[in-house]
Amino acid sequence: MHGPVPAAQRIAEFLARHEDKELLRFITCGSVDDGKSTLIGRLLFDSQKILEDQLAAVRNDSARWGTTGDATDLALLVDGLQAEREQGITIDVAYRFFDTERRKFIIADTPGHEQYTRNMATGASTADLAIILVDAERGVQVQTRRHGHIVALMGIRHAIVAVNKMDLVGYDRARFDSIRATCEELLRALGVPDVRCVPVSALRGDNVVHRSATMAWYTGAALLEILDTIDVRPTHELEDLRLPVQYVNRPDASFRGYSGTIVAGRTRRGDAVMALPSRRTSRVRSIGTYDGELEEAQAGQAVTVTLEDEIDISRGDVLVHSDRSPSVGDRFDAHLIWMADAPLLPGKQYEFKLGPRYVNGTVELIHHRIDVNDRSEHAARELKLNEIALCRVVLNEQVAFDAYDTCRSTGGFVVVDRLQHGTVGAGMIRRAASHAMAERAGNLFWQPTRVSREQRANQKGQQPCILWLTGLSGAGKSTVANALEQMLHLRGQHSYLLDGDNVRHGLNKDLDFTDAGRVENIRRIGEVAKLFVDAGLIVVTAFISPFRSDRELVRKLVNEGEFVEIHVSTPIEVCEQRDPKGLYAKARTGSIKNFTGVSSPYEAPENPELNLDTSQLSVQESVARIISYLEATGRLKN
Amino acid sequence: MSPAAVATRSRLTQLDELEAESIYIMREVAAEFENPVMLYSIGKDSSVMLRLALKAFAPSKPPFPLLHVDTTWKFREMIEFRDRTAKELGLELRVHSNQDGLVQGVTPFTHGSSKYTDIMKTEALRQALSKYRFDAAFGGARRDEEKSRAKERVFSFRDAQHRWDPKNQRPELWRLYNSRIHRGESIRVFPLSNWTELDVWLYIHRERIPVVPLYFAKPRPVVERDGLLIMVDDERLPLKPGEKPRNETVRFRTLGCYPLTGAVQSTATTVPEIIEEMLACRTSERQGRAIDFDQAASMEKKKREGYF
Ligand SMILES: Nc1nc2c(ncn2[C@@H]2O[C@H](COP(=O)(O)OP(=O)(O)O)[C@@H](O)[C@H]2O)c(=O)[nH]1
């Protein structure tokens, strides 16, 4: 027998759900009149109503609140900025809040088009996701491109394109499809991996909170449904500990705690840790909070750790696990956004704030300025308000840092004017730079290391080269490559096999299978192969590598004769019949997209060094052909 | 102690994230400034802020005093609560009132709510900050409170005259708060920027944080003034001829000077009931404050002059 649940209990359950919500921060980007305010008003208004409806369900008495007209309330929710606009008050980033059953949302709303870059970068810096508005009538504009570029630059990996004012184009599917295709291509090319498009009418509420019958052809989710369910956890989240020390807590001589928020990874009691930049090591004795000690703490938690040893650690140091540490150095290349009226002057001393640490330093040179509208690169001597450039930063002290794309908290910094104290710039670290690099843009030389590549090769008694196997999926590349490496090993050669497994799961796990992803995949493999050749190894690679231009690019990376292109030219009918992983079948039904040979082209080599058709040759025969080619051309001793 | 915090969780809830963010902000201030202070206004937001300060610096006490700007017209229960809290937690409490204003007899009745607020709150705060040379002051304001707050920074820069220049605020990216100031300048810090009224109550509920009993409904003597229910907290409230306070079951959504703070009719006597009532009610909490009706865009103006 079960009677009605008591009201107090229902409310308790309701509260428990609300306490356990997740937080999602997003930014809205749109040009004036795209309907951004209307859309935000719609989200705030309709979601508020949902909350109330839920609450009504747990209450008996629903007559307590009246209903007001939709239109008035929508206006009320957004009129703050309008009023400010009239008063001539600077509007940069306004933060707005709303809740659903599952999540709390913080919107960074950046209105206005002056100062756009600066404001949008500010709003985007804490956002996990961007909503980019496109007016269905006007279509994709230069501004859309600009928004996409800033979104990508600031490391936002999820974009929802809201194609607004669908009512004005008669809810036309073709119009939406064409805008969607353009936006998807544009954003992916800019480096935003997750792009979704929703046709909406902010004014009428179609597909904003609820799916709309006006666009039955649209089978995707409404905007709020996406916001509510999208998984924004980073796919390649940094798992290594980063705990920047903010504050040294010393109530008395017996306790010395290091307080900070873990920005990446996790730590357990007993962990061996190292403080950077000093490299002093110790073990975690305790992880304290006001609510008690923790056995383990993870990214996002604010803790106070104590260590086993009395080592000298101060504010700004970073605690890490010693085997997985970030870069430590005094120079790096970074994208810099300039935010002050007075231009950035290379050579001038500024303060740089990285995490809790302030360090003096300079921008030593500007590699190039980037036009946000089309991403073109330009030479520059200084950087003006709202301009973006790739710069070399040189600090007066060593600091610990990561690339921004690896970890925002240890890879982002602001620039502070030393006299006026204003925040004049913001930067995203792209890579560490070494002293040895030549200091002119586009003219970087490797420092001649003491041991030469010839010496390394001589020591191994071999001629390093890349044996590049290319061909369709199922052509037999991996099988041949494996057998080949075994043979090389038996013959006492020093080799390394690069194939999909050890590359796609590690080095390139952030890449997808779009054309852009494939190009970058091959470029990186080429660079790694080149380093291995430098190290004196015979490198065997087994990748489909469908594009001629990519293979040519790798060929150019190494010296003449060091790139051996081997076309595993098994006919597609045979490959498809073998279909060892069932991929062709899936590609034919369309469940795998961009599949080489089916829905994506394969450009066969024109003049490969070798041609192997595994429908005609056994594995051993293929290997024998390669070995005899290498012997004949003097690359291997027989 | 909330048991959930001790066990390791697989993901942080939004309240955990807000808590961690506020703690982070407080530690930044404690590390970067010579002489910070926490503005303690005794309300629910201050109560949450105080708890967060205890959390940020445990096992030490927060390394800054509390400052209460006392207009002398606060509810009596607020003052009792203030003194008890400071004593129980062993925190240093400084109370400042504008003595000139008191000598001149400035009250909400004689000078109007706007002038009164100017002198007894804004001016008094400026006096206190200058007197003690505080270079950073925590305030419990939230961005969701009021439209002009939506764009407020976490670190809000004030010049040597304690003025806020909306055109001259520093861009704030990631969690990199610029703490650099010249002597005499100061920063107002808002660690609850990203909290909503709902979050504040949910957190009070989750953490069992004590709040002033005025937030809970109880029969109280009130009179009606300009559409607001004003509680007759002491004999200083001038009654009109023939006016008699009537007992009504009311509570307060926000606390300030009693002659300027409107009560709402309510039966909510527990935190869950308050939350329930709040969600059902669309009117913004600041509508209980007379001062905001006085002047359009009043907040913007007050802030430029040095109000929180
Ligand atoms: N027909 C139509 N008009 C819209 C829609 N969304 C916004 N608008 C109108 O477009 C104009 C600009 O909207 P607003 O939200 O102020 O744009 P913002 O400048 O991007 O904030 C207003 O007149 C809106 O009523 C829509 O979905 N359909």
PDB file of N, CA, C and O in Angstrom, chain A residues 375-417:
ATOM      1  N   ARG A 375      41.866  34.902 -41.425  1.00  0.00           N
ATOM      2  CA  ARG A 375      43.017  34.151 -40.925  1.00  0.00           C
ATOM      3  C   ARG A 375      44.300  34.371 -41.718  1.00  0.00           C
ATOM      4  O   ARG A 375      45.236  33.582 -41.609  1.00  0.00           O
ATOM      5  N   SER A 376      44.344  35.389 -42.560  1.00  0.00           N
ATOM      6  CA  SER A 376      45.578  35.631 -43.308  1.00  0.00           C
ATOM      7  C   SER A 376      46.633  36.179 -42.353  1.00  0.00           C
ATOM      8  O   SER A 376      46.315  36.793 -41.338  1.00  0.00           O
ATOM      9  N   GLU A 377      47.898  35.932 -42.673  1.00  0.00           N
ATOM     10  CA  GLU A 377      48.997  36.321 -41.799  1.00  0.00           C
ATOM     11  C   GLU A 377      49.748  37.504 -42.383  1.00  0.00           C
ATOM     12  O   GLU A 377      49.979  37.566 -43.583  1.00  0.00           O
ATOM     13  N   HIS A 378      50.107  38.445 -41.498  1.00  0.00           N
ATOM     14  CA  HIS A 378      50.766  39.663 -41.958  1.00  0.00           C
ATOM     15  C   HIS A 378      51.935  39.997 -41.054  1.00  0.00           C
ATOM     16  O   HIS A 378      51.866  39.782 -39.858  1.00  0.00           O
ATOM     17  N   ALA A 379      52.968  40.559 -41.650  1.00  0.00           N
ATOM     18  CA  ALA A 379      54.099  41.008 -40.839  1.00  0.00           C
ATOM     19  C   ALA A 379      53.640  42.174 -39.966  1.00  0.00           C
ATOM     20  O   ALA A 379      52.766  42.946 -40.365  1.00  0.00           O
ATOM     21  N   ALA A 380      54.196  42.315 -38.761  1.00  0.00           N
ATOM     22  CA  ALA A 380      53.785  43.410 -37.889  1.00  0.00           C
ATOM     23  C   ALA A 380      54.922  43.818 -36.959  1.00  0.00           C
ATOM     24  O   ALA A 380      55.692  42.984 -36.507  1.00  0.00           O
ATOM     25  N   ARG A 381      55.033  45.111 -36.714  1.00  0.00           N
ATOM     26  CA  ARG A 381      56.042  45.633 -35.788  1.00  0.00           C
ATOM     27  C   ARG A 381      55.436  45.893 -34.423  1.00  0.00           C
ATOM     28  O   ARG A 381      56.132  45.953 -33.417  1.00  0.00           O
ATOM     29  N   GLU A 382      54.142  46.129 -34.387  1.00  0.00           N
ATOM     30  CA  GLU A 382      53.450  46.365 -33.129  1.00  0.00           C
ATOM     31  C   GLU A 382      52.051  45.779 -33.249  1.00  0.00           C
ATOM     32  O   GLU A 382      51.639  45.366 -34.329  1.00  0.00           O
ATOM     33  N   LEU A 383      51.358  45.748 -32.124  1.00  0.00           N
ATOM     34  CA  LEU A 383      50.038  45.152 -32.137  1.00  0.00           C
ATOM     35  C   LEU A 383      49.059  46.150 -31.549  1.00  0.00           C
ATOM     36  O   LEU A 383      49.275  46.660 -30.456  1.00  0.00           O
ATOM     37  N   LYS A 384      47.971  46.419 -32.282  1.00  0.00           N
ATOM     38  CA  LYS A 384      47.020  47.416 -31.811  1.00  0.00           C
ATOM     39  C   LYS A 384      45.845  46.739 -31.115  1.00  0.00           C
ATOM     40  O   LYS A 384      45.661  45.527 -31.205  1.00  0.00           O
ATOM     41  N   LEU A 385      45.052  47.570 -30.455  1.00  0.00           N
ATOM     42  CA  LEU A 385      43.847  47.111 -29.774  1.00  0.00           C
ATOM     43  C   LEU A 385      43.056  46.146 -30.664  1.00  0.00           C
ATOM     44  O   LEU A 385      42.822  46.442 -31.838  1.00  0.00           O
ATOM     45  N   ASN A 386      42.675  45.025 -30.095  1.00  0.00           N
ATOM     46  CA  ASN A 386      41.869  44.014 -30.788  1.00  0.00           C
ATOM     47  C   ASN A 386      42.591  43.238 -31.867  1.00  0.00           C
ATOM     48  O   ASN A 386      41.973  42.473 -32.608  1.00  0.00           O
ATOM     49  N   GLU A 387      43.905  43.425 -31.977  1.00  0.00           N
ATOM     50  CA  GLU A 387      44.638  42.624 -32.949  1.00  0.00           C
ATOM     51  C   GLU A 387      45.186  41.354 -32.295  1.00  0.00           C
ATOM     52  O   GLU A 387      45.427  41.312 -31.102  1.00  0.00           O
ATOM     53  N   ILE A 388      45.395  40.356 -33.131  1.00  0.00           N
ATOM     54  CA  ILE A 388      45.878  39.054 -32.649  1.00  0.00           C
ATOM     55  C   ILE A 388      47.156  38.706 -33.390  1.00  0.00           C
ATOM     56  O   ILE A 388      47.258  38.948 -34.598  1.00  0.00           O
ATOM     57  N   ALA A 389      48.126  38.154 -32.683  1.00  0.00           N
ATOM     58  CA  ALA A 389      49.364  37.768 -33.355  1.00  0.00           C
ATOM     59  C   ALA A 389      49.988  36.566 -32.684  1.00  0.00           C
ATOM     60  O   ALA A 389      49.740  36.288 -31.515  1.00  0.00           O
ATOM     61  N   LEU A 390      50.804  35.863 -33.455  1.00  0.00           N
ATOM     62  CA  LEU A 390      51.647  34.818 -32.872  1.00  0.00           C
ATOM     63  C   LEU A 390      52.965  35.483 -32.490  1.00  0.00           C
ATOM     64  O   LEU A 390      53.600  36.128 -33.323  1.00  0.00           O
ATOM     65  N   CYS A 391      53.341  35.373 -31.223  1.00  0.00           N
ATOM     66  CA  CYS A 391      54.495  36.109 -30.704  1.00  0.00           C
ATOM     67  C   CYS A 391      55.451  35.181 -29.974  1.00  0.00           C
ATOM     68  O   CYS A 391      55.054  34.143 -29.464  1.00  0.00           O
ATOM     69  N   ARG A 392      56.694  35.611 -29.865  1.00  0.00           N
ATOM     70  CA  ARG A 392      57.663  34.939 -29.004  1.00  0.00           C
ATOM     71  C   ARG A 392      57.736  35.721 -27.695  1.00  0.00           C
ATOM     72  O   ARG A 392      58.032  36.917 -27.691  1.00  0.00           O
ATOM     73  N   VAL A 393      57.425  35.061 -26.599  1.00  0.00           N
ATOM     74  CA  VAL A 393      57.482  35.698 -25.283  1.00  0.00           C
ATOM     75  C   VAL A 393      58.733  35.206 -24.561  1.00  0.00           C
ATOM     76  O   VAL A 393      59.003  34.002 -24.549  1.00  0.00           O
ATOM     77  N   VAL A 394      59.484  36.133 -23.991  1.00  0.00           N
ATOM     78  CA  VAL A 394      60.671  35.752 -23.225  1.00  0.00           C
ATOM     79  C   VAL A 394      60.544  36.335 -21.824  1.00  0.00           C
ATOM     80  O   VAL A 394      60.378  37.547 -21.657  1.00  0.00           O
ATOM     81  N   LEU A 395      60.586  35.464 -20.810  1.00  0.00           N
ATOM     82  CA  LEU A 395      60.395  35.912 -19.434  1.00  0.00           C
ATOM     83  C   LEU A 395      61.741  36.054 -18.719  1.00  0.00           C
ATOM     84  O   LEU A 395      62.737  35.472 -19.133  1.00  0.00           O
ATOM     85  N   ASN A 396      61.734  36.798 -17.642  1.00  0.00           N
ATOM     86  CA  ASN A 396      62.970  36.986 -16.885  1.00  0.00           C
ATOM     87  C   ASN A 396      63.262  35.829 -15.935  1.00  0.00           C
ATOM     88  O   ASN A 396      64.315  35.777 -15.325  1.00  0.00           O
ATOM     89  N   GLU A 397      62.281  34.942 -15.754  1.00  0.00           N
ATOM     90  CA  GLU A 397      62.488  33.793 -14.864  1.00  0.00           C
ATOM     91  C   GLU A 397      61.889  32.551 -15.510  1.00  0.00           C
ATOM     92  O   GLU A 397      61.057  32.643 -16.401  1.00  0.00           O
ATOM     93  N   GLN A 398      62.291  31.406 -14.991  1.00  0.00           N
ATOM     94  CA  GLN A 398      61.734  30.139 -15.458  1.00  0.00           C
ATOM     95  C   GLN A 398      60.333  29.948 -14.877  1.00  0.00           C
ATOM     96  O   GLN A 398      60.102  30.246 -13.711  1.00  0.00           O
ATOM     97  N   VAL A 399      59.444  29.428 -15.693  1.00  0.00           N
ATOM     98  CA  VAL A 399      58.108  29.087 -15.199  1.00  0.00           C
ATOM     99  C   VAL A 399      57.712  27.706 -15.745  1.00  0.00           C
ATOM    100  O   VAL A 399      58.293  27.236 -16.723  1.00  0.00           O
ATOM    101  N   ALA A 400      56.738  27.105 -15.088  1.00  0.00           N
ATOM    102  CA  ALA A 400      56.185  25.838 -15.584  1.00  0.00           C
ATOM    103  C   ALA A 400      54.938  26.166 -16.401  1.00  0.00           C
ATOM    104  O   ALA A 400      54.121  26.974 -15.985  1.00  0.00           O
ATOM    105  N   PHE A 401      54.815  25.555 -17.556  1.00  0.00           N
ATOM    106  CA  PHE A 401      53.632  25.841 -18.384  1.00  0.00           C
ATOM    107  C   PHE A 401      53.321  24.660 -19.293  1.00  0.00           C
ATOM    108  O   PHE A 401      54.161  23.792 -19.530  1.00  0.00           O
ATOM    109  N   ASP A 402      52.079  24.629 -19.796  1.00  0.00           N
ATOM    110  CA  ASP A 402      51.660  23.661 -20.808  1.00  0.00           C
ATOM    111  C   ASP A 402      51.184  24.424 -22.030  1.00  0.00           C
ATOM    112  O   ASP A 402      50.932  25.628 -21.962  1.00  0.00           O
ATOM    113  N   ALA A 403      51.022  23.705 -23.126  1.00  0.00           N
ATOM    114  CA  ALA A 403      50.357  24.325 -24.275  1.00  0.00           C
ATOM    115  C   ALA A 403      48.902  24.583 -23.877  1.00  0.00           C
ATOM    116  O   ALA A 403      48.307  23.784 -23.154  1.00  0.00           O
ATOM    117  N   TYR A 404      48.359  25.695 -24.346  1.00  0.00           N
ATOM    118  CA  TYR A 404      46.993  26.083 -23.973  1.00  0.00           C
ATOM    119  C   TYR A 404      45.991  24.988 -24.318  1.00  0.00           C
ATOM    120  O   TYR A 404      45.065  24.731 -23.559  1.00  0.00           O
ATOM    121  N   ASP A 405      46.174  24.335 -25.452  1.00  0.00           N
ATOM    122  CA  ASP A 405      45.221  23.308 -25.852  1.00  0.00           C
ATOM    123  C   ASP A 405      45.302  22.079 -24.950  1.00  0.00           C
ATOM    124  O   ASP A 405      44.388  21.271 -24.910  1.00  0.00           O
ATOM    125  N   THR A 406      46.402  21.917 -24.249  1.00  0.00           N
ATOM    126  CA  THR A 406      46.532  20.812 -23.311  1.00  0.00           C
ATOM    127  C   THR A 406      45.848  21.157 -21.994  1.00  0.00           C
ATOM    128  O   THR A 406      45.176  20.335 -21.390  1.00  0.00           O
ATOM    129  N   CYS A 407      46.021  22.384 -21.545  1.00  0.00           N
ATOM    130  CA  CYS A 407      45.444  22.797 -20.275  1.00  0.00           C
ATOM    131  C   CYS A 407      45.314  24.317 -20.256  1.00  0.00           C
ATOM    132  O   CYS A 407      46.313  25.025 -20.297  1.00  0.00           O
ATOM    133  N   ARG A 408      44.072  24.781 -20.202  1.00  0.00           N
ATOM    134  CA  ARG A 408      43.852  26.227 -20.254  1.00  0.00           C
ATOM    135  C   ARG A 408      44.497  26.939 -19.064  1.00  0.00           C
ATOM    136  O   ARG A 408      45.032  28.030 -19.195  1.00  0.00           O
ATOM    137  N   SER A 409      44.435  26.297 -17.898  1.00  0.00           N
ATOM    138  CA  SER A 409      44.885  26.988 -16.686  1.00  0.00           C
ATOM    139  C   SER A 409      46.386  27.156 -16.619  1.00  0.00           C
ATOM    140  O   SER A 409      46.878  28.068 -15.979  1.00  0.00           O
ATOM    141  N   THR A 410      47.147  26.253 -17.241  1.00  0.00           N
ATOM    142  CA  THR A 410      48.595  26.392 -17.206  1.00  0.00           C
ATOM    143  C   THR A 410      49.136  26.848 -18.554  1.00  0.00           C
ATOM    144  O   THR A 410      50.340  26.925 -18.740  1.00  0.00           O
ATOM    145  N   GLY A 411      48.216  27.162 -19.487  1.00  0.00           N
ATOM    146  CA  GLY A 411      48.659  27.590 -20.812  1.00  0.00           C
ATOM    147  C   GLY A 411      48.114  28.946 -21.228  1.00  0.00           C
ATOM    148  O   GLY A 411      48.420  29.429 -22.310  1.00  0.00           O
ATOM    149  N   GLY A 412      47.304  29.567 -20.361  1.00  0.00           N
ATOM    150  CA  GLY A 412      46.770  30.892 -20.666  1.00  0.00           C
ATOM    151  C   GLY A 412      47.399  31.920 -19.743  1.00  0.00           C
ATOM    152  O   GLY A 412      47.735  31.602 -18.611  1.00  0.00           O
ATOM    153  N   PHE A 413      47.590  33.123 -20.224  1.00  0.00           N
ATOM    154  CA  PHE A 413      48.167  34.157 -19.363  1.00  0.00           C
ATOM    155  C   PHE A 413      47.626  35.527 -19.740  1.00  0.00           C
ATOM    156  O   PHE A 413      47.056  35.693 -20.824  1.00  0.00           O
ATOM    157  N   VAL A 414      47.757  36.490 -18.827  1.00  0.00           N
ATOM    158  CA  VAL A 414      47.415  37.866 -19.175  1.00  0.00           C
ATOM    159  C   VAL A 414      48.659  38.729 -19.050  1.00  0.00           C
ATOM    160  O   VAL A 414      49.611  38.378 -18.354  1.00  0.00           O
ATOM    161  N   VAL A 415      48.621  39.830 -19.765  1.00  0.00           N
ATOM    162  CA  VAL A 415      49.740  40.757 -19.768  1.00  0.00           C
ATOM    163  C   VAL A 415      49.293  42.030 -19.042  1.00  0.00           C
ATOM    164  O   VAL A 415      48.212  42.548 -19.318  1.00  0.00           O
ATOM    165  N   VAL A 416      50.120  42.478 -18.096  1.00  0.00           N
ATOM    166  CA  VAL A 416      49.752  43.628 -17.279  1.00  0.00           C
ATOM    167  C   VAL A 416      50.770  44.746 -17.504  1.00  0.00           C
ATOM    168  O   VAL A 416      51.980  44.493 -17.530  1.00  0.00           O
ATOM    169  N   ASP A 417      50.274  45.956 -17.679  1.00  0.00           N
ATOM    170  CA  ASP A 417      51.158  47.100 -17.847  1.00  0.00           C
ATOM    171  C   ASP A 417      51.829  47.419 -16.513  1.00  0.00           C
ATOM    172  O   ASP A 417      51.158  47.544 -15.495  1.00  0.00           O
TER     173      ASP A 417
END
